[in-house]
Amino acid sequence: MIVTGRDLARIAHTIGVAPWSFTTAIAAPADADDAFALDTSPRRWRLALSRIQFERSASPQCVFLLRLPGGNARCGLGEGRPAACRAFPNEGGAETCSCSWDGVPLDDEPAGVEAELLAHERDRYAQVVARWNAYVAAAAGTTFEQRDFCRFLLDAYGVDST
């Protein structure tokens, strides 16, 4: 699941864990408005929630997916789950989540208030990413890490990065 800066800051603050411990940088199209740079090369990245493979034969699953007795599963973040997860309700629940690494969360279009909030959140995130990318471009010759970008996001969204 692709996350925004607000998602990252909210989750980190809620669970008291550094965001680089539950996110991963995945390759992104260079022209995507949520794609961040780590150096001056044309490569760009997006942040996604980490995935864990519990069994060899199973597909990796979101690090926050909780398995419950009886074969059920649900998001361990509850109301703190990312905006895209809230905006794209899934009839089958978290067990059948079809989020993918390519940034297309689900087949259905979001609707209602959650969709409006998601659109606003994505717009703000694009502005924050643009500021980061300008910073990276100005620091030519410097290579940054995902952790640096996460700290930048925590500062941008007003969360202590310690």
Coordinates of C-alpha atoms in Angstrom, one line a residue, residues 27-122:
A27 CA 10.5 2.3 -7.7
A28 CA 8.1 4.9 -9.2
P29 CA 7.7 6.6 -12.5
A30 CA 9.9 9.7 -12.6
D31 CA 7.0 11.9 -13.5
A32 CA 4.7 10.8 -10.7
D33 CA 3.8 13.8 -8.4
D34 CA 4.3 11.6 -5.3
A35 CA 7.7 10.2 -6.5
F36 CA 10.7 11.4 -4.4
A37 CA 14.3 11.5 -5.3
L38 CA 17.2 10.3 -3.2
D39 CA 19.9 11.7 -5.5
T40 CA 20.1 13.7 -8.7
S41 CA 19.6 10.7 -11.0
P42 CA 16.3 10.2 -12.8
R43 CA 15.3 7.3 -10.4
R44 CA 12.3 8.1 -8.3
W45 CA 10.6 6.2 -5.4
R46 CA 7.4 6.0 -3.5
L47 CA 6.8 4.9 0.1
A48 CA 4.8 1.8 0.7
L49 CA 4.0 -0.1 3.9
S50 CA 6.4 -3.0 4.3
R51 CA 5.2 -6.5 3.7
I52 CA 6.0 -9.8 5.5
Q53 CA 5.9 -13.3 4.1
F54 CA 4.5 -15.5 6.9
E55 CA 4.6 -18.8 5.0
R56 CA 6.8 -19.8 2.0
S57 CA 3.7 -20.6 -0.1
A58 CA 1.8 -17.4 0.8
S59 CA 2.1 -14.0 -0.7
P60 CA 3.7 -11.2 1.4
Q61 CA 1.1 -9.3 3.4
C62 CA 1.0 -5.9 5.0
V63 CA 3.1 -5.6 8.1
F64 CA -0.1 -4.4 10.0
L65 CA -2.4 -7.2 8.9
L66 CA -3.5 -9.1 12.0
R67 CA -4.6 -12.7 11.7
L68 CA -7.4 -13.5 14.1
P69 CA -8.8 -16.8 15.3
G70 CA -11.1 -18.5 12.7
G71 CA -9.1 -17.4 9.7
N72 CA -10.2 -13.8 9.8
A73 CA -7.8 -10.8 9.5
R74 CA -8.0 -7.1 10.0
C75 CA -5.8 -4.0 9.9
G76 CA -4.0 -3.6 13.1
L77 CA -4.0 0.2 12.7
G78 CA -7.8 0.4 13.0
E79 CA -8.8 4.0 12.4
G80 CA -5.2 4.9 12.0
R81 CA -5.0 3.0 8.7
P82 CA -3.8 4.9 5.6
A83 CA -6.1 7.2 3.7
A84 CA -6.2 4.9 0.7
C85 CA -7.3 2.0 2.9
R86 CA -10.1 4.1 4.3
A87 CA -11.2 5.5 0.9
F88 CA -11.3 2.1 -0.8
P89 CA -13.4 -0.1 1.4
N90 CA -13.1 -3.7 0.6
E91 CA -16.1 -5.9 0.8
G92 CA -14.0 -8.9 1.7
G93 CA -12.1 -7.2 4.5
A94 CA -8.4 -6.9 5.0
E95 CA -8.0 -10.6 4.2
T96 CA -8.8 -10.0 0.5
C97 CA -7.0 -6.7 0.3
S98 CA -5.8 -6.3 -3.3
C99 CA -3.5 -3.4 -2.9
S100 CA -0.4 -3.7 -5.1
W101 CA 3.1 -2.3 -5.3
D102 CA 2.3 -0.3 -8.5
G103 CA 0.2 2.3 -6.7
V104 CA -3.2 1.2 -7.8
P105 CA -4.8 0.4 -4.5
L106 CA -8.0 -1.4 -5.6
D107 CA -10.2 -1.8 -8.6
D108 CA -13.0 0.3 -7.3
E109 CA -13.0 4.1 -7.3
P110 CA -13.2 5.8 -3.9
A111 CA -16.5 7.5 -3.0
G112 CA -17.8 10.0 -0.6
V113 CA -16.0 12.0 2.1
E114 CA -13.1 9.6 2.4
A115 CA -12.3 10.1 -1.3
E116 CA -12.3 13.9 -0.9
L117 CA -10.0 13.6 2.1
L118 CA -7.7 11.3 0.1
A119 CA -7.6 13.7 -2.8
H120 CA -6.7 16.6 -0.5
E121 CA -4.1 14.5 1.3
R122 CA -2.5 13.4 -2.0

